[in-house]
Structure formats: structure tokens, C-alpha cells
């Protein structure tokens, strides 16, 4: 994890290559909920490490993370 | 009598009479010997119809970033009944072992999130370059070793090189999947002799070891040719998705897979250089046959 983001109220991070912010203290679960429809399976990776679904709520954002949220698409 | 190719074209010993045993990969029994990809279809609805027509019960999927700006849009999982199909995530598009391992872990997490009973399955691809999409053998070996150690059931895409195939099995791959020809090329089985040697090596003392031809199929006869060689299954995608009429081709693939398997088990006749009359010589009317 990186040092805290200087903005007092928000942390900044990158999700799927796009810069995003969230209120300080936000969890990974909140980020996922904002971006993925309820009920859709997801896999989440933070800085190269998979974070299981069950651990998303307890994973608080410190700022500076590189987050990947992936799904299945058609492929061979 | 000259039979120049007889030795190289002898099929592996077909199984004995009786019921065929199903394809088992990593302890999971599949009812179909076709594994079908889900890419390149015009619509998800067409994909779903083709999968059904193919008779497959195992389909490959790719792992990609969720489209955050279109999160309410359609998702392939809305069109795939996970209780009906074993989902086999691939590592397509990975050019290093590290990337392939990373993507495999994300695929496993997705399957776990879906409650899959085969969440540790992965179709491993470590590619060498974009032009050929041929496997990088060194990266493929590295990733296989790491994924097996991490508990994955690894179905590994490789070339038809028998030496690499044997190395991959030795590392613990659940199935070695040699390409018939380059991915999406539709050229069919280009080197049947290499596939024969792969089968010889991989099934030596282990006849049930699953060998699946992955990639290169262009039409139904390609599936039949592969199955007649004695492979346990065929994985294909583009040949259905890019057929002029995909649904009909899906049916053709199902029939070809069945026919090829039956022919393999039946045990084909030997090839002969010269003719061999089907009608008896005895009782023939007329002048003597020329020499």
C-alpha cells in the first residue's frame, strides 16, 4: 500500500486503468458495489493480489492502489 | 508390397469392444468430447443456441476487465447456465508465465464467486507472439509448474511438439492440448504424425490420460480426423462462430466428433498402396484379368 492521499476527505486509486476517488475509509466492497451490478460474479485484485469476495468489506482503501475488477467474456 | 506410410499411420490400439468410457479431466467427467469456446459470436443468443447444438458440456471463457462505463450491459454469464456447463477460464492474451498465473487466479476467484464445483480449472495459454499465437514453450512450462503447485487443474494449450507435450504432463498438467494448427486459422490438423507421437508419449502406461486437440479446426472433417487419431476430445471456437451458418456447423461438429470417436474405436483398416477387390474372384465370368 502507498502513503495516504493528501486530500483530507478522499483517497485516490486506479480501477481498471481509470483514476477514481472515494471517501476516506471506503472499503473495496463499496467500490465494487458502485461499479458492478448486484449479483454479478466478480474477481478483484489489488496491486496484483486477489482479494476474495468475503474479504472485500474489510479491505479499506489507503489510496494509491491499482485495482482490477474482472469478469468473464466470450473467449476460446 | 510397398506400404511406405504403413508404420507411421498405424492408429493407436483402439479400445476393446463394449461401451466407450467418458472423457474424464481432472476427476470431472464430461459427457461430450467437444469443448467449445464462447468468443466471436454475433450475439449471446446465437452463442447459447450453438453451444446447445454442439452437445458440449464444457465451454471456455476469457477473463477481462469489467466494463465500468457499461456495467448495466449484458454479461455473458446471463447467457451461460453454469449448472449445465463446466466453465473453463482461459489465459488468452497472456505472453508471460507471470501474467498467465495472475489471470488464472482471477478466473478461479470468479468461479469461486459463482459457487463452481470446478473452480480450479484453467485453460492455460502462454503465447509467443501475436502473429502466430503459437505457445511460448518455456513460459508455458513455467506457468504449468506454478499453477499445478497452486492447486489448479491445468488444461494446457501447446504446440504439437511431443517433447514439450511430455514435459507438460510430467509437470502435472491434467490434460495436454496440442494445437492442430494455429488458433483461428481453420487449417485443421497439419501434422498428424506429431499428434500420433504425442498420443504415444502421453498415453504410455496411462491410456486414460486425456489429450485434447485445441485450435486449428476449420470444419467438421477436421474434428473427425483428430478424433480418428485417438485424441480424447477437441476444443474449438472460431470454426462454429465464423461459419456462414453457425448453428448448422455446431450440429456438424457434434456429429463429426461422434463419428470420429466411433471410427477410432472401430479400428480403421490398414492403408494399402494397391487395390483390393471387394467382389470375389471366384466364379468370375469372362477373360482372365490382366497382370
PDB file of C-alpha atoms in Angstrom, chain B:
ATOM      1  CA  UNK B   1       4.001 -54.954 -51.449  1.00  0.00           C
ATOM      2  CA  UNK B   2       5.028 -51.383 -50.867  1.00  0.00           C
ATOM      3  CA  UNK B   3       3.344 -49.657 -47.948  1.00  0.00           C
ATOM      4  CA  UNK B   4       5.520 -46.634 -47.458  1.00  0.00           C
ATOM      5  CA  UNK B   5       3.404 -44.982 -44.785  1.00  0.00           C
ATOM      6  CA  UNK B   6       2.026 -48.022 -43.058  1.00  0.00           C
ATOM      7  CA  UNK B   7       4.177 -47.751 -39.975  1.00  0.00           C
ATOM      8  CA  UNK B   8       3.546 -44.071 -39.389  1.00  0.00           C
ATOM      9  CA  UNK B   9      -0.175 -44.357 -39.983  1.00  0.00           C
ATOM     10  CA  UNK B  10      -0.972 -47.230 -37.683  1.00  0.00           C
ATOM     11  CA  UNK B  11      -3.509 -45.853 -35.237  1.00  0.00           C
ATOM     12  CA  UNK B  12      -3.083 -46.365 -31.523  1.00  0.00           C
ATOM     13  CA  UNK B  13      -4.724 -49.574 -30.407  1.00  0.00           C
ATOM     14  CA  UNK B  14      -8.441 -48.892 -30.248  1.00  0.00           C
ATOM     15  CA  UNK B  15     -10.190 -49.696 -27.062  1.00  0.00           C
ATOM     16  CA  UNK B  16     -11.878 -53.059 -26.838  1.00  0.00           C
ATOM     17  CA  UNK B  17     -15.482 -53.698 -27.674  1.00  0.00           C
ATOM     18  CA  UNK B  18     -18.132 -52.501 -25.323  1.00  0.00           C
ATOM     19  CA  UNK B  19     -19.268 -49.162 -24.079  1.00  0.00           C
ATOM     20  CA  UNK B  20     -16.955 -46.225 -24.516  1.00  0.00           C
ATOM     21  CA  UNK B  21     -15.698 -44.668 -21.326  1.00  0.00           C
ATOM     22  CA  UNK B  22     -16.404 -40.962 -20.998  1.00  0.00           C
ATOM     23  CA  UNK B  23     -13.846 -38.186 -21.092  1.00  0.00           C
ATOM     24  CA  UNK B  24     -12.550 -37.514 -17.599  1.00  0.00           C
ATOM     25  CA  UNK B  25     -10.354 -34.494 -16.948  1.00  0.00           C
ATOM     26  CA  UNK B  26      -9.001 -33.785 -13.511  1.00  0.00           C
ATOM     27  CA  UNK B  27     -11.561 -36.094 -11.944  1.00  0.00           C
ATOM     28  CA  UNK B  28     -14.501 -34.413 -13.686  1.00  0.00           C
ATOM     29  CA  UNK B  29     -16.490 -36.497 -16.162  1.00  0.00           C
ATOM     30  CA  UNK B  30     -17.635 -34.726 -19.298  1.00  0.00           C
ATOM     31  CA  UNK B  31     -20.479 -36.154 -21.342  1.00  0.00           C
ATOM     32  CA  UNK B  32     -19.260 -34.553 -24.572  1.00  0.00           C
ATOM     33  CA  UNK B  33     -15.830 -34.770 -26.142  1.00  0.00           C
ATOM     34  CA  UNK B  34     -16.185 -31.294 -27.580  1.00  0.00           C
ATOM     35  CA  UNK B  35     -15.086 -28.268 -25.613  1.00  0.00           C
ATOM     36  CA  UNK B  36     -16.462 -25.158 -27.262  1.00  0.00           C
ATOM     37  CA  UNK B  37     -15.331 -21.571 -26.990  1.00  0.00           C
ATOM     38  CA  UNK B  38     -17.713 -18.692 -26.410  1.00  0.00           C
ATOM     39  CA  UNK B  39     -15.922 -15.982 -28.402  1.00  0.00           C
ATOM     40  CA  UNK B  40     -16.708 -14.252 -31.698  1.00  0.00           C
ATOM     41  CA  UNK B  41     -20.426 -14.994 -31.893  1.00  0.00           C
ATOM     42  CA  UNK B  42     -22.649 -12.320 -33.400  1.00  0.00           C
ATOM     43  CA  UNK B  43     -24.905 -12.362 -30.338  1.00  0.00           C
ATOM     44  CA  UNK B  44     -25.066 -14.103 -26.977  1.00  0.00           C
ATOM     45  CA  UNK B  45     -28.331 -15.703 -28.073  1.00  0.00           C
ATOM     46  CA  UNK B  46     -26.628 -17.255 -31.087  1.00  0.00           C
ATOM     47  CA  UNK B  47     -23.804 -18.430 -28.873  1.00  0.00           C
ATOM     48  CA  UNK B  48     -26.235 -20.114 -26.500  1.00  0.00           C
ATOM     49  CA  UNK B  49     -28.030 -21.910 -29.348  1.00  0.00           C
ATOM     50  CA  UNK B  50     -24.753 -23.095 -30.854  1.00  0.00           C
ATOM     51  CA  UNK B  51     -23.439 -24.404 -27.550  1.00  0.00           C
ATOM     52  CA  UNK B  52     -26.609 -26.397 -27.099  1.00  0.00           C
ATOM     53  CA  UNK B  53     -26.491 -27.765 -30.649  1.00  0.00           C
ATOM     54  CA  UNK B  54     -22.850 -28.807 -30.237  1.00  0.00           C
ATOM     55  CA  UNK B  55     -23.772 -31.028 -27.317  1.00  0.00           C
ATOM     56  CA  UNK B  56     -20.854 -29.680 -25.280  1.00  0.00           C
ATOM     57  CA  UNK B  57     -20.914 -29.510 -21.524  1.00  0.00           C
ATOM     58  CA  UNK B  58     -17.668 -27.582 -21.130  1.00  0.00           C
ATOM     59  CA  UNK B  59     -17.113 -24.095 -22.501  1.00  0.00           C
ATOM     60  CA  UNK B  60     -14.166 -21.760 -22.411  1.00  0.00           C
ATOM     61  CA  UNK B  61     -14.399 -18.150 -21.305  1.00  0.00           C
ATOM     62  CA  UNK B  62     -11.885 -15.323 -21.131  1.00  0.00           C
ATOM     63  CA  UNK B  63     -11.115 -13.081 -18.155  1.00  0.00           C
ATOM     64  CA  UNK B  64     -11.286  -9.368 -18.922  1.00  0.00           C
ATOM     65  CA  UNK B  65     -11.797  -6.076 -17.163  1.00  0.00           C
ATOM     66  CA  UNK B  66     -15.362  -5.334 -16.177  1.00  0.00           C
ATOM     67  CA  UNK B  67     -16.624  -2.557 -18.433  1.00  0.00           C
ATOM     68  CA  UNK B  68     -17.264   0.010 -15.780  1.00  0.00           C
ATOM     69  CA  UNK B  69     -18.950   2.523 -18.044  1.00  0.00           C
ATOM     70  CA  UNK B  70     -21.415  -0.076 -19.247  1.00  0.00           C
ATOM     71  CA  UNK B  71     -21.889  -2.010 -16.076  1.00  0.00           C
ATOM     72  CA  UNK B  72     -25.608  -2.434 -16.657  1.00  0.00           C
ATOM     73  CA  UNK B  73     -24.984  -4.019 -20.033  1.00  0.00           C
ATOM     74  CA  UNK B  74     -25.270  -7.619 -20.943  1.00  0.00           C
ATOM     75  CA  UNK B  75     -22.849 -10.099 -19.459  1.00  0.00           C
ATOM     76  CA  UNK B  76     -22.030 -13.480 -20.913  1.00  0.00           C
ATOM     77  CA  UNK B  77     -22.955 -15.099 -17.619  1.00  0.00           C
ATOM     78  CA  UNK B  78     -26.546 -14.032 -18.239  1.00  0.00           C
ATOM     79  CA  UNK B  79     -26.485 -16.456 -21.175  1.00  0.00           C
ATOM     80  CA  UNK B  80     -24.488 -19.361 -19.775  1.00  0.00           C
ATOM     81  CA  UNK B  81     -26.130 -21.799 -17.404  1.00  0.00           C
ATOM     82  CA  UNK B  82     -23.310 -22.564 -15.010  1.00  0.00           C
ATOM     83  CA  UNK B  83     -25.190 -25.596 -13.719  1.00  0.00           C
ATOM     84  CA  UNK B  84     -25.144 -27.046 -17.217  1.00  0.00           C
ATOM     85  CA  UNK B  85     -21.670 -26.155 -18.434  1.00  0.00           C
ATOM     86  CA  UNK B  86     -18.294 -26.523 -16.815  1.00  0.00           C
ATOM     87  CA  UNK B  87     -16.774 -23.075 -17.313  1.00  0.00           C
ATOM     88  CA  UNK B  88     -13.137 -23.272 -18.314  1.00  0.00           C
ATOM     89  CA  UNK B  89     -11.444 -19.884 -17.936  1.00  0.00           C
ATOM     90  CA  UNK B  90      -8.560 -19.301 -20.288  1.00  0.00           C
ATOM     91  CA  UNK B  91      -5.454 -17.164 -20.023  1.00  0.00           C
ATOM     92  CA  UNK B  92      -5.754 -15.989 -23.613  1.00  0.00           C
ATOM     93  CA  UNK B  93      -3.751 -12.899 -24.395  1.00  0.00           C
ATOM     94  CA  UNK B  94      -1.017 -13.649 -21.865  1.00  0.00           C
ATOM     95  CA  UNK B  95       2.545 -13.557 -23.165  1.00  0.00           C
ATOM     96  CA  UNK B  96       4.373 -14.288 -19.912  1.00  0.00           C
ATOM     97  CA  UNK B  97       4.037 -17.000 -17.304  1.00  0.00           C
ATOM     98  CA  UNK B  98       3.505 -14.334 -14.638  1.00  0.00           C
ATOM     99  CA  UNK B  99       0.564 -12.809 -16.491  1.00  0.00           C
ATOM    100  CA  UNK B 100      -0.968 -16.220 -17.120  1.00  0.00           C
ATOM    101  CA  UNK B 101      -0.744 -17.169 -13.454  1.00  0.00           C
ATOM    102  CA  UNK B 102      -2.292 -13.840 -12.484  1.00  0.00           C
ATOM    103  CA  UNK B 103      -5.199 -14.256 -14.885  1.00  0.00           C
ATOM    104  CA  UNK B 104      -5.700 -17.865 -13.838  1.00  0.00           C
ATOM    105  CA  UNK B 105      -6.062 -16.772 -10.220  1.00  0.00           C
ATOM    106  CA  UNK B 106      -8.631 -14.150 -11.192  1.00  0.00           C
ATOM    107  CA  UNK B 107     -10.565 -16.748 -13.163  1.00  0.00           C
ATOM    108  CA  UNK B 108     -10.529 -19.061 -10.172  1.00  0.00           C
ATOM    109  CA  UNK B 109     -11.834 -16.286  -7.963  1.00  0.00           C
ATOM    110  CA  UNK B 110     -14.664 -15.635 -10.428  1.00  0.00           C
ATOM    111  CA  UNK B 111     -15.592 -19.302 -10.430  1.00  0.00           C
ATOM    112  CA  UNK B 112     -15.469 -19.422  -6.657  1.00  0.00           C
ATOM    113  CA  UNK B 113     -17.723 -16.365  -6.545  1.00  0.00           C
ATOM    114  CA  UNK B 114     -20.168 -18.326  -8.712  1.00  0.00           C
ATOM    115  CA  UNK B 115     -20.002 -21.337  -6.432  1.00  0.00           C
ATOM    116  CA  UNK B 116     -18.478 -23.525  -9.122  1.00  0.00           C
ATOM    117  CA  UNK B 117     -17.538 -27.068  -8.224  1.00  0.00           C
ATOM    118  CA  UNK B 118     -14.660 -26.978 -10.714  1.00  0.00           C
ATOM    119  CA  UNK B 119     -13.233 -23.621  -9.704  1.00  0.00           C
ATOM    120  CA  UNK B 120      -9.641 -24.686 -10.081  1.00  0.00           C
ATOM    121  CA  UNK B 121      -9.870 -25.408 -13.797  1.00  0.00           C
ATOM    122  CA  UNK B 122      -7.842 -23.301 -16.182  1.00  0.00           C
ATOM    123  CA  UNK B 123      -7.071 -23.471 -19.856  1.00  0.00           C
ATOM    124  CA  UNK B 124      -3.506 -22.256 -19.802  1.00  0.00           C
ATOM    125  CA  UNK B 125      -2.179 -20.278 -22.732  1.00  0.00           C
ATOM    126  CA  UNK B 126       1.178 -18.548 -22.689  1.00  0.00           C
ATOM    127  CA  UNK B 127       1.609 -17.128 -26.151  1.00  0.00           C
ATOM    128  CA  UNK B 128       4.771 -16.390 -28.059  1.00  0.00           C
ATOM    129  CA  UNK B 129       3.661 -13.655 -30.405  1.00  0.00           C
ATOM    130  CA  UNK B 130       0.559 -12.034 -31.799  1.00  0.00           C
ATOM    131  CA  UNK B 131       1.124 -13.045 -35.382  1.00  0.00           C
ATOM    132  CA  UNK B 132       1.076 -16.806 -34.877  1.00  0.00           C
ATOM    133  CA  UNK B 133      -0.437 -17.110 -31.391  1.00  0.00           C
ATOM    134  CA  UNK B 134       1.817 -20.114 -31.042  1.00  0.00           C
ATOM    135  CA  UNK B 135       2.638 -21.053 -27.458  1.00  0.00           C
ATOM    136  CA  UNK B 136       5.830 -19.906 -25.785  1.00  0.00           C
ATOM    137  CA  UNK B 137       7.058 -23.318 -24.639  1.00  0.00           C
ATOM    138  CA  UNK B 138       9.320 -22.001 -21.891  1.00  0.00           C
ATOM    139  CA  UNK B 139       6.653 -19.732 -20.435  1.00  0.00           C
ATOM    140  CA  UNK B 140       4.067 -22.479 -20.768  1.00  0.00           C
ATOM    141  CA  UNK B 141       6.225 -24.902 -18.807  1.00  0.00           C
ATOM    142  CA  UNK B 142       6.916 -22.294 -16.106  1.00  0.00           C
ATOM    143  CA  UNK B 143       3.261 -21.383 -15.716  1.00  0.00           C
ATOM    144  CA  UNK B 144       2.167 -25.020 -15.663  1.00  0.00           C
ATOM    145  CA  UNK B 145       4.559 -25.749 -12.821  1.00  0.00           C
ATOM    146  CA  UNK B 146       3.371 -22.743 -10.817  1.00  0.00           C
ATOM    147  CA  UNK B 147      -0.323 -23.369 -11.377  1.00  0.00           C
ATOM    148  CA  UNK B 148      -0.113 -27.059 -10.536  1.00  0.00           C
ATOM    149  CA  UNK B 149       1.706 -26.116  -7.322  1.00  0.00           C
ATOM    150  CA  UNK B 150      -1.107 -23.655  -6.611  1.00  0.00           C
ATOM    151  CA  UNK B 151      -3.716 -26.411  -6.883  1.00  0.00           C
ATOM    152  CA  UNK B 152      -5.040 -25.715 -10.367  1.00  0.00           C
ATOM    153  CA  UNK B 153      -6.345 -28.335 -12.757  1.00  0.00           C
ATOM    154  CA  UNK B 154      -4.325 -27.263 -15.770  1.00  0.00           C
ATOM    155  CA  UNK B 155      -5.514 -27.969 -19.299  1.00  0.00           C
ATOM    156  CA  UNK B 156      -2.615 -26.638 -21.278  1.00  0.00           C
ATOM    157  CA  UNK B 157      -2.536 -25.329 -24.818  1.00  0.00           C
ATOM    158  CA  UNK B 158       0.694 -26.288 -26.504  1.00  0.00           C
ATOM    159  CA  UNK B 159       2.113 -26.966 -29.929  1.00  0.00           C
ATOM    160  CA  UNK B 160       2.157 -30.469 -31.385  1.00  0.00           C
ATOM    161  CA  UNK B 161       5.752 -30.939 -30.208  1.00  0.00           C
ATOM    162  CA  UNK B 162       5.798 -34.342 -28.485  1.00  0.00           C
ATOM    163  CA  UNK B 163       8.792 -33.471 -26.309  1.00  0.00           C
ATOM    164  CA  UNK B 164       7.137 -30.388 -24.851  1.00  0.00           C
ATOM    165  CA  UNK B 165       3.877 -32.334 -24.503  1.00  0.00           C
ATOM    166  CA  UNK B 166       5.608 -34.936 -22.382  1.00  0.00           C
ATOM    167  CA  UNK B 167       7.293 -32.297 -20.251  1.00  0.00           C
ATOM    168  CA  UNK B 168       3.934 -30.659 -19.579  1.00  0.00           C
ATOM    169  CA  UNK B 169       2.400 -33.935 -18.478  1.00  0.00           C
ATOM    170  CA  UNK B 170       5.411 -34.630 -16.268  1.00  0.00           C
ATOM    171  CA  UNK B 171       4.825 -31.251 -14.590  1.00  0.00           C
ATOM    172  CA  UNK B 172       1.311 -32.330 -13.670  1.00  0.00           C
ATOM    173  CA  UNK B 173      -0.939 -30.923 -16.404  1.00  0.00           C
ATOM    174  CA  UNK B 174      -4.384 -32.552 -16.170  1.00  0.00           C
ATOM    175  CA  UNK B 175      -4.653 -32.502 -19.952  1.00  0.00           C
ATOM    176  CA  UNK B 176      -2.176 -31.636 -22.658  1.00  0.00           C
ATOM    177  CA  UNK B 177      -3.886 -29.895 -25.556  1.00  0.00           C
ATOM    178  CA  UNK B 178      -1.770 -29.759 -28.699  1.00  0.00           C
ATOM    179  CA  UNK B 179      -2.826 -27.404 -31.461  1.00  0.00           C
ATOM    180  CA  UNK B 180      -3.848 -28.925 -34.766  1.00  0.00           C
ATOM    181  CA  UNK B 181      -2.777 -25.687 -36.450  1.00  0.00           C
ATOM    182  CA  UNK B 182      -2.634 -22.024 -35.398  1.00  0.00           C
ATOM    183  CA  UNK B 183      -5.509 -20.612 -33.345  1.00  0.00           C
ATOM    184  CA  UNK B 184      -8.345 -19.388 -35.521  1.00  0.00           C
ATOM    185  CA  UNK B 185      -6.599 -20.439 -38.725  1.00  0.00           C
ATOM    186  CA  UNK B 186      -9.077 -23.130 -39.721  1.00  0.00           C
ATOM    187  CA  UNK B 187      -6.300 -25.220 -41.228  1.00  0.00           C
ATOM    188  CA  UNK B 188      -7.219 -28.410 -39.399  1.00  0.00           C
ATOM    189  CA  UNK B 189      -4.664 -30.989 -38.314  1.00  0.00           C
ATOM    190  CA  UNK B 190      -1.460 -30.076 -40.142  1.00  0.00           C
ATOM    191  CA  UNK B 191       0.869 -32.660 -38.639  1.00  0.00           C
ATOM    192  CA  UNK B 192      -0.997 -35.825 -37.818  1.00  0.00           C
ATOM    193  CA  UNK B 193       2.242 -37.672 -37.233  1.00  0.00           C
ATOM    194  CA  UNK B 194       3.246 -35.316 -34.437  1.00  0.00           C
ATOM    195  CA  UNK B 195      -0.139 -35.818 -32.832  1.00  0.00           C
ATOM    196  CA  UNK B 196       0.344 -39.572 -33.094  1.00  0.00           C
ATOM    197  CA  UNK B 197       3.663 -39.291 -31.290  1.00  0.00           C
ATOM    198  CA  UNK B 198       2.095 -37.005 -28.668  1.00  0.00           C
ATOM    199  CA  UNK B 199      -0.554 -39.682 -28.096  1.00  0.00           C
ATOM    200  CA  UNK B 200       2.072 -42.398 -27.925  1.00  0.00           C
ATOM    201  CA  UNK B 201       4.105 -40.496 -25.339  1.00  0.00           C
ATOM    202  CA  UNK B 202       1.250 -39.133 -23.236  1.00  0.00           C
ATOM    203  CA  UNK B 203      -0.715 -42.374 -23.074  1.00  0.00           C
ATOM    204  CA  UNK B 204       2.255 -44.658 -22.492  1.00  0.00           C
ATOM    205  CA  UNK B 205       1.230 -46.700 -19.476  1.00  0.00           C
ATOM    206  CA  UNK B 206      -1.606 -44.254 -18.888  1.00  0.00           C
ATOM    207  CA  UNK B 207      -4.186 -44.850 -21.621  1.00  0.00           C
ATOM    208  CA  UNK B 208      -6.866 -42.754 -19.943  1.00  0.00           C
ATOM    209  CA  UNK B 209      -4.704 -39.612 -19.896  1.00  0.00           C
ATOM    210  CA  UNK B 210      -6.788 -37.010 -21.726  1.00  0.00           C
ATOM    211  CA  UNK B 211      -5.270 -35.488 -24.848  1.00  0.00           C
ATOM    212  CA  UNK B 212      -7.367 -32.787 -26.467  1.00  0.00           C
ATOM    213  CA  UNK B 213      -6.718 -31.091 -29.787  1.00  0.00           C
ATOM    214  CA  UNK B 214      -7.030 -27.378 -29.142  1.00  0.00           C
ATOM    215  CA  UNK B 215      -7.094 -24.927 -32.009  1.00  0.00           C
ATOM    216  CA  UNK B 216      -6.969 -25.001 -35.765  1.00  0.00           C
ATOM    217  CA  UNK B 217     -10.259 -26.721 -36.517  1.00  0.00           C
ATOM    218  CA  UNK B 218     -11.929 -25.255 -39.593  1.00  0.00           C
ATOM    219  CA  UNK B 219     -14.735 -27.648 -40.366  1.00  0.00           C
ATOM    220  CA  UNK B 220     -16.319 -30.896 -39.287  1.00  0.00           C
ATOM    221  CA  UNK B 221     -13.879 -33.214 -41.057  1.00  0.00           C
ATOM    222  CA  UNK B 222     -11.030 -31.662 -39.065  1.00  0.00           C
ATOM    223  CA  UNK B 223     -12.724 -32.807 -35.868  1.00  0.00           C
ATOM    224  CA  UNK B 224     -13.261 -36.277 -37.299  1.00  0.00           C
ATOM    225  CA  UNK B 225      -9.611 -36.516 -38.382  1.00  0.00           C
ATOM    226  CA  UNK B 226      -8.420 -35.545 -34.923  1.00  0.00           C
ATOM    227  CA  UNK B 227     -10.774 -37.952 -33.184  1.00  0.00           C
ATOM    228  CA  UNK B 228      -9.817 -40.789 -35.519  1.00  0.00           C
ATOM    229  CA  UNK B 229      -6.208 -40.325 -34.457  1.00  0.00           C
ATOM    230  CA  UNK B 230      -7.304 -41.275 -30.960  1.00  0.00           C
ATOM    231  CA  UNK B 231      -7.375 -37.953 -29.165  1.00  0.00           C
ATOM    232  CA  UNK B 232      -9.895 -37.766 -26.351  1.00  0.00           C
ATOM    233  CA  UNK B 233     -11.533 -34.517 -27.327  1.00  0.00           C
ATOM    234  CA  UNK B 234     -11.401 -31.403 -29.452  1.00  0.00           C
ATOM    235  CA  UNK B 235     -11.595 -27.785 -28.364  1.00  0.00           C
ATOM    236  CA  UNK B 236     -12.836 -25.322 -30.964  1.00  0.00           C
ATOM    237  CA  UNK B 237     -14.443 -21.934 -31.254  1.00  0.00           C
ATOM    238  CA  UNK B 238     -13.988 -19.977 -34.477  1.00  0.00           C
ATOM    239  CA  UNK B 239     -15.000 -22.863 -36.734  1.00  0.00           C
ATOM    240  CA  UNK B 240     -18.523 -22.595 -35.350  1.00  0.00           C
ATOM    241  CA  UNK B 241     -18.692 -18.890 -34.593  1.00  0.00           C
ATOM    242  CA  UNK B 242     -17.417 -17.814 -38.008  1.00  0.00           C
ATOM    243  CA  UNK B 243     -19.225 -20.396 -40.102  1.00  0.00           C
ATOM    244  CA  UNK B 244     -21.724 -18.883 -42.508  1.00  0.00           C
ATOM    245  CA  UNK B 245     -24.439 -20.676 -40.529  1.00  0.00           C
ATOM    246  CA  UNK B 246     -23.029 -21.281 -37.051  1.00  0.00           C
ATOM    247  CA  UNK B 247     -25.932 -23.326 -35.741  1.00  0.00           C
ATOM    248  CA  UNK B 248     -25.638 -25.860 -38.555  1.00  0.00           C
ATOM    249  CA  UNK B 249     -21.892 -26.052 -38.064  1.00  0.00           C
ATOM    250  CA  UNK B 250     -22.372 -26.686 -34.362  1.00  0.00           C
ATOM    251  CA  UNK B 251     -24.535 -29.680 -35.237  1.00  0.00           C
ATOM    252  CA  UNK B 252     -21.940 -30.829 -37.764  1.00  0.00           C
ATOM    253  CA  UNK B 253     -19.191 -30.645 -35.145  1.00  0.00           C
ATOM    254  CA  UNK B 254     -21.207 -32.777 -32.770  1.00  0.00           C
ATOM    255  CA  UNK B 255     -21.777 -35.404 -35.461  1.00  0.00           C
ATOM    256  CA  UNK B 256     -18.139 -35.332 -36.591  1.00  0.00           C
ATOM    257  CA  UNK B 257     -16.861 -35.764 -33.061  1.00  0.00           C
ATOM    258  CA  UNK B 258     -19.135 -38.742 -32.564  1.00  0.00           C
ATOM    259  CA  UNK B 259     -18.232 -40.249 -35.945  1.00  0.00           C
ATOM    260  CA  UNK B 260     -14.514 -39.766 -35.397  1.00  0.00           C
ATOM    261  CA  UNK B 261     -14.644 -41.374 -31.988  1.00  0.00           C
ATOM    262  CA  UNK B 262     -16.633 -44.329 -33.314  1.00  0.00           C
ATOM    263  CA  UNK B 263     -14.184 -44.789 -36.176  1.00  0.00           C
ATOM    264  CA  UNK B 264     -11.207 -44.704 -33.828  1.00  0.00           C
ATOM    265  CA  UNK B 265     -12.767 -47.329 -31.608  1.00  0.00           C
ATOM    266  CA  UNK B 266     -13.800 -49.387 -34.609  1.00  0.00           C
ATOM    267  CA  UNK B 267     -10.182 -49.509 -35.758  1.00  0.00           C
ATOM    268  CA  UNK B 268      -9.668 -48.476 -39.339  1.00  0.00           C
ATOM    269  CA  UNK B 269      -8.413 -50.878 -41.986  1.00  0.00           C
ATOM    270  CA  UNK B 270      -4.761 -50.632 -42.954  1.00  0.00           C
ATOM    271  CA  UNK B 271      -3.880 -48.364 -45.837  1.00  0.00           C
ATOM    272  CA  UNK B 272      -2.766 -50.191 -48.953  1.00  0.00           C
ATOM    273  CA  UNK B 273      -0.883 -48.876 -51.934  1.00  0.00           C
ATOM    274  CA  UNK B 274      -2.774 -51.148 -54.352  1.00  0.00           C
ATOM    275  CA  UNK B 275      -6.421 -52.032 -54.802  1.00  0.00           C
ATOM    276  CA  UNK B 276      -8.145 -54.902 -53.085  1.00  0.00           C
ATOM    277  CA  UNK B 277     -11.369 -56.080 -54.735  1.00  0.00           C
ATOM    278  CA  UNK B 278     -14.481 -56.309 -52.641  1.00  0.00           C
ATOM    279  CA  UNK B 279     -16.170 -58.757 -55.028  1.00  0.00           C
ATOM    280  CA  UNK B 280     -14.873 -62.354 -55.118  1.00  0.00           C
ATOM    281  CA  UNK B 281     -12.531 -63.520 -57.859  1.00  0.00           C
ATOM    282  CA  UNK B 282     -14.028 -66.989 -57.729  1.00  0.00           C
ATOM    283  CA  UNK B 283     -16.838 -67.597 -60.234  1.00  0.00           C
ATOM    284  CA  UNK B 284     -15.923 -64.571 -62.283  1.00  0.00           C
ATOM    285  CA  UNK B 285     -17.125 -64.773 -65.928  1.00  0.00           C
ATOM    286  CA  UNK B 286     -15.018 -63.648 -68.879  1.00  0.00           C
ATOM    287  CA  UNK B 287     -11.418 -63.403 -69.918  1.00  0.00           C
ATOM    288  CA  UNK B 288      -8.530 -63.647 -67.448  1.00  0.00           C
ATOM    289  CA  UNK B 289      -7.594 -60.450 -65.617  1.00  0.00           C
ATOM    290  CA  UNK B 290      -4.537 -58.662 -66.970  1.00  0.00           C
ATOM    291  CA  UNK B 291      -1.494 -58.984 -64.689  1.00  0.00           C
TER     292      UNK B 291
END
